[in-house]
Structures are given as C-alpha cells and as structure tokens.
C-alpha cells in the first residue's frame, strides 16, 4: 500500500525509531510499512496518523484519490460561493 509516512515523518524531524516507539511497534516493521511491503492494521494506521498529527487519508490514500478529494472539495467551495 502506497503511503506518505516516511515523507511526513522526515518533515517532522522524526526518526523511524522514534515513530516506532510512539506507536509501540518495532522499527523493522515500520520500515516495511513505509516501503509498502507490509500493510498496517487500521488501528496502527490511526496511531501513525495521530502521532504525525495528520489525517489517515492524507497518509494512506493514493495520489489519484487525494486529487479527486481535493477537486471535490474545491468544486464544493465554488458551488457554495456561487
């Protein structure tokens, strides 16, 4: 599963070990998740999002899904202001 965990984690100057400790898992497993080799449980995905201070869908959805959501939000704003 594609994700942005490493990107977001690094932007917050957080090491893999720090994040792994905060979500109560080991660094090797977190590395597999970051690289799309393993898929975390929903519970772990929520924990990762909470620690990183970001929405789950902004971490785990593909670029095309995020793009579609942004377009929908943008068109809703245009409709509401018309």
Tab-separated table of N, CA and C in Angstrom:
chain	number	residue	atom	x	y	z
A	1	UNK	N	0.847	-1.175	0.000
A	1	UNK	CA	0.000	0.000	0.000
A	1	UNK	C	0.895	1.241	0.000
A	2	UNK	N	0.648	2.123	-0.945
A	2	UNK	CA	1.405	3.369	-1.004
A	2	UNK	C	1.050	4.240	0.188
A	3	UNK	N	2.052	4.940	0.684
A	3	UNK	CA	1.797	5.840	1.796
A	3	UNK	C	2.857	6.938	1.820
A	4	UNK	N	2.596	7.915	2.662
A	4	UNK	CA	3.500	9.061	2.785
A	4	UNK	C	4.129	9.129	4.174
A	5	UNK	N	4.176	7.999	4.869
A	5	UNK	CA	4.662	8.002	6.246
A	5	UNK	C	6.075	8.565	6.329
A	6	UNK	N	6.998	8.034	5.546
A	6	UNK	CA	8.395	8.480	5.618
A	6	UNK	C	8.513	9.973	5.310
A	7	UNK	N	7.818	10.417	4.290
A	7	UNK	CA	7.857	11.831	3.898
A	7	UNK	C	7.390	12.727	5.051
A	8	UNK	N	6.264	12.371	5.639
A	8	UNK	CA	5.701	13.182	6.723
A	8	UNK	C	6.581	13.083	7.966
A	9	UNK	N	7.018	11.871	8.273
A	9	UNK	CA	7.878	11.654	9.445
A	9	UNK	C	9.146	12.496	9.341
A	10	UNK	N	9.784	12.474	8.175
A	10	UNK	CA	11.017	13.236	7.974
A	10	UNK	C	10.770	14.742	8.056
A	11	UNK	N	9.611	15.185	7.556
A	11	UNK	CA	9.299	16.621	7.614
A	11	UNK	C	9.139	17.107	9.052
A	12	UNK	N	8.869	16.171	9.955
A	12	UNK	CA	8.729	16.497	11.369
A	12	UNK	C	10.001	16.168	12.158
A	13	UNK	N	11.090	15.911	11.400
A	13	UNK	CA	12.388	15.589	12.006
A	13	UNK	C	12.288	14.444	13.010
A	14	UNK	N	11.553	13.413	12.619
A	14	UNK	CA	11.347	12.260	13.478
A	14	UNK	C	12.017	11.046	12.849
A	15	UNK	N	12.739	10.290	13.633
A	15	UNK	CA	13.381	9.083	13.118
A	15	UNK	C	12.373	7.935	13.069
A	16	UNK	N	12.711	6.914	12.307
A	16	UNK	CA	11.868	5.721	12.283
A	16	UNK	C	11.746	5.138	13.681
A	17	UNK	N	12.850	5.128	14.410
A	17	UNK	CA	12.827	4.549	15.758
A	17	UNK	C	11.900	5.330	16.677
A	18	UNK	N	11.919	6.662	16.574
A	18	UNK	CA	11.026	7.479	17.401
A	18	UNK	C	9.571	7.172	17.099
A	19	UNK	N	9.228	7.114	15.807
A	19	UNK	CA	7.848	6.827	15.435
A	19	UNK	C	7.471	5.415	15.860
A	20	UNK	N	8.349	4.462	15.636
A	20	UNK	CA	8.073	3.078	16.037
A	20	UNK	C	7.817	2.993	17.541
A	21	UNK	N	8.629	3.683	18.318
A	21	UNK	CA	8.434	3.688	19.768
A	21	UNK	C	7.088	4.303	20.134
A	22	UNK	N	6.736	5.414	19.483
A	22	UNK	CA	5.478	6.110	19.784
A	22	UNK	C	4.244	5.286	19.441
A	23	UNK	N	4.359	4.416	18.425
A	23	UNK	CA	3.197	3.597	18.035
A	23	UNK	C	3.317	2.168	18.558
A	24	UNK	N	4.330	1.939	19.386
A	24	UNK	CA	4.522	0.641	20.056
A	24	UNK	C	4.696	-0.516	19.080
A	25	UNK	N	5.584	-0.305	18.110
A	25	UNK	CA	5.955	-1.375	17.183
A	25	UNK	C	7.466	-1.322	17.012
A	26	UNK	N	8.009	-2.215	16.214
A	26	UNK	CA	9.462	-2.173	16.028
A	26	UNK	C	9.818	-1.459	14.723
A	27	UNK	N	11.040	-0.954	14.684
A	27	UNK	CA	11.496	-0.156	13.554
A	27	UNK	C	11.497	-0.953	12.260
A	28	UNK	N	11.848	-2.245	12.327
A	28	UNK	CA	11.889	-3.076	11.121
A	28	UNK	C	10.498	-3.183	10.486
A	29	UNK	N	9.473	-3.359	11.306
A	29	UNK	CA	8.107	-3.441	10.771
A	29	UNK	C	7.690	-2.090	10.187
A	30	UNK	N	7.991	-1.005	10.891
A	30	UNK	CA	7.656	0.325	10.387
A	30	UNK	C	8.325	0.570	9.044
A	31	UNK	N	9.561	0.132	8.887
A	31	UNK	CA	10.264	0.274	7.615
A	31	UNK	C	9.518	-0.462	6.500
A	32	UNK	N	9.036	-1.661	6.795
A	32	UNK	CA	8.267	-2.421	5.800
A	32	UNK	C	6.977	-1.700	5.433
A	33	UNK	N	6.337	-1.091	6.403
A	33	UNK	CA	5.105	-0.335	6.129
A	33	UNK	C	5.440	0.877	5.268
A	34	UNK	N	6.463	1.622	5.647
A	34	UNK	CA	6.848	2.809	4.878
A	34	UNK	C	7.179	2.469	3.428
A	35	UNK	N	7.764	1.319	3.215
A	35	UNK	CA	8.161	0.908	1.867
A	35	UNK	C	7.079	0.129	1.117
A	36	UNK	N	5.901	0.015	1.696
A	36	UNK	CA	4.783	-0.641	1.016
A	36	UNK	C	4.887	-2.153	0.986
A	37	UNK	N	5.784	-2.726	1.776
A	37	UNK	CA	5.936	-4.178	1.816
A	37	UNK	C	4.874	-4.804	2.714
A	38	UNK	N	4.563	-4.135	3.821
A	38	UNK	CA	3.524	-4.585	4.745
A	38	UNK	C	2.430	-3.539	4.826
A	39	UNK	N	1.231	-3.985	5.083
A	39	UNK	CA	0.096	-3.084	5.254
A	39	UNK	C	-0.295	-3.086	6.722
A	40	UNK	N	-0.313	-1.918	7.348
A	40	UNK	CA	-0.645	-1.879	8.771
A	40	UNK	C	-2.136	-2.117	9.005
A	41	UNK	N	-2.456	-2.523	10.209
A	41	UNK	CA	-3.863	-2.644	10.592
A	41	UNK	C	-4.467	-1.241	10.613
A	42	UNK	N	-5.774	-1.182	10.607
A	42	UNK	CA	-6.449	0.118	10.691
A	42	UNK	C	-6.055	0.807	11.990
A	43	UNK	N	-6.018	0.045	13.065
A	43	UNK	CA	-5.649	0.606	14.372
A	43	UNK	C	-4.259	1.240	14.317
A	44	UNK	N	-3.290	0.530	13.735
A	44	UNK	CA	-1.934	1.064	13.647
A	44	UNK	C	-1.887	2.277	12.716
A	45	UNK	N	-2.654	2.241	11.638
A	45	UNK	CA	-2.724	3.384	10.725
A	45	UNK	C	-3.232	4.631	11.431
A	46	UNK	N	-4.233	4.451	12.274
A	46	UNK	CA	-4.785	5.572	13.048
A	46	UNK	C	-3.746	6.080	14.041
A	47	UNK	N	-3.037	5.167	14.688
A	47	UNK	CA	-1.990	5.569	15.631
A	47	UNK	C	-0.896	6.367	14.929
A	48	UNK	N	-0.480	5.912	13.766
A	48	UNK	CA	0.542	6.627	12.995
A	48	UNK	C	0.055	8.039	12.678
A	49	UNK	N	-1.173	8.139	12.212
A	49	UNK	CA	-1.740	9.446	11.872
A	49	UNK	C	-1.787	10.363	13.088
A	50	UNK	N	-2.211	9.819	14.220
A	50	UNK	CA	-2.295	10.636	15.438
A	50	UNK	C	-0.923	11.150	15.856
A	51	UNK	N	0.077	10.280	15.850
A	51	UNK	CA	1.428	10.686	16.250
A	51	UNK	C	1.985	11.729	15.285
A	52	UNK	N	1.711	11.558	13.995
A	52	UNK	CA	2.218	12.505	12.998
A	52	UNK	C	1.357	13.759	12.896
A	53	UNK	N	0.184	13.756	13.538
A	53	UNK	CA	-0.687	14.928	13.533
A	53	UNK	C	-1.310	15.216	12.186
A	54	UNK	N	-1.734	14.159	11.498
A	54	UNK	CA	-2.299	14.305	10.154
A	54	UNK	C	-3.434	13.306	9.992
A	55	UNK	N	-4.328	13.543	9.053
A	55	UNK	CA	-5.442	12.631	8.792
A	55	UNK	C	-4.959	11.339	8.152
A	56	UNK	N	-5.590	10.244	8.526
A	56	UNK	CA	-5.228	8.937	7.970
A	56	UNK	C	-5.286	8.962	6.447
A	57	UNK	N	-6.326	9.545	5.891
A	57	UNK	CA	-6.471	9.532	4.432
A	57	UNK	C	-5.390	10.330	3.718
A	58	UNK	N	-4.767	11.269	4.423
A	58	UNK	CA	-3.668	12.022	3.818
A	58	UNK	C	-2.360	11.238	3.835
A	59	UNK	N	-2.344	10.135	4.556
A	59	UNK	CA	-1.151	9.287	4.611
A	59	UNK	C	-1.270	8.100	3.667
A	60	UNK	N	-2.407	7.440	3.659
A	60	UNK	CA	-2.513	6.142	3.016
A	60	UNK	C	-3.213	6.106	1.660
A	61	UNK	N	-3.978	7.106	1.299
A	61	UNK	CA	-4.640	7.052	0.005
A	61	UNK	C	-3.673	7.393	-1.113
A	62	UNK	N	-3.942	6.861	-2.286
A	62	UNK	CA	-3.087	7.126	-3.437
A	62	UNK	C	-3.234	8.576	-3.877
A	63	UNK	N	-2.306	9.026	-4.681
A	63	UNK	CA	-2.350	10.397	-5.181
A	63	UNK	C	-3.635	10.683	-5.930
A	64	UNK	N	-4.116	9.722	-6.725
A	64	UNK	CA	-5.329	9.958	-7.511
A	64	UNK	C	-6.535	10.136	-6.607
A	65	UNK	N	-6.606	9.401	-5.501
A	65	UNK	CA	-7.726	9.554	-4.576
A	65	UNK	C	-7.643	10.902	-3.896
A	66	UNK	N	-6.432	11.305	-3.445
A	66	UNK	CA	-6.279	12.623	-2.820
A	66	UNK	C	-6.633	13.711	-3.818
A	67	UNK	N	-6.246	13.557	-5.086
A	67	UNK	CA	-6.549	14.544	-6.115
A	67	UNK	C	-8.058	14.665	-6.299
A	68	UNK	N	-8.730	13.529	-6.385
A	68	UNK	CA	-10.186	13.541	-6.547
A	68	UNK	C	-10.863	14.211	-5.358
A	69	UNK	N	-10.392	13.946	-4.164
A	69	UNK	CA	-10.978	14.567	-2.974
A	69	UNK	C	-10.767	16.071	-2.995
A	70	UNK	N	-9.550	16.512	-3.383
A	70	UNK	CA	-9.284	17.944	-3.454
A	70	UNK	C	-10.183	18.607	-4.482
A	71	UNK	N	-10.371	17.966	-5.632
A	71	UNK	CA	-11.222	18.520	-6.678
A	71	UNK	C	-12.659	18.627	-6.189
A	72	UNK	N	-13.119	17.619	-5.488
A	72	UNK	CA	-14.476	17.628	-4.960
A	72	UNK	C	-14.635	18.756	-3.953
A	73	UNK	N	-13.675	18.905	-3.039
A	73	UNK	CA	-13.732	19.986	-2.059
A	73	UNK	C	-13.692	21.340	-2.756
A	74	UNK	N	-12.838	21.457	-3.772
A	74	UNK	CA	-12.711	22.721	-4.496
A	74	UNK	C	-14.019	23.043	-5.222
A	75	UNK	N	-14.623	22.070	-5.883
A	75	UNK	CA	-15.878	22.339	-6.603
A	75	UNK	C	-17.005	22.638	-5.628
A	76	UNK	N	-16.973	22.042	-4.426
A	76	UNK	CA	-17.985	22.349	-3.412
A	76	UNK	C	-17.874	23.808	-2.978
A	77	UNK	N	-16.638	24.299	-2.834
A	77	UNK	CA	-16.435	25.695	-2.452
A	77	UNK	C	-16.929	26.632	-3.533
A	78	UNK	N	-16.668	26.280	-4.792
A	78	UNK	CA	-17.120	27.116	-5.919
A	78	UNK	C	-18.642	27.142	-5.954
A	79	UNK	N	-19.273	25.982	-5.788
A	79	UNK	CA	-20.744	25.910	-5.793
A	79	UNK	C	-21.321	26.702	-4.649
A	80	UNK	N	-20.711	26.612	-3.447
A	80	UNK	CA	-21.221	27.303	-2.284
A	80	UNK	C	-21.094	28.815	-2.423
A	81	UNK	N	-20.075	29.284	-3.108
A	81	UNK	CA	-19.873	30.731	-3.238
A	81	UNK	C	-20.630	31.310	-4.434
A	82	UNK	N	-21.227	30.473	-5.260
A	82	UNK	CA	-21.938	30.974	-6.449
A	82	UNK	C	-23.307	31.499	-6.109
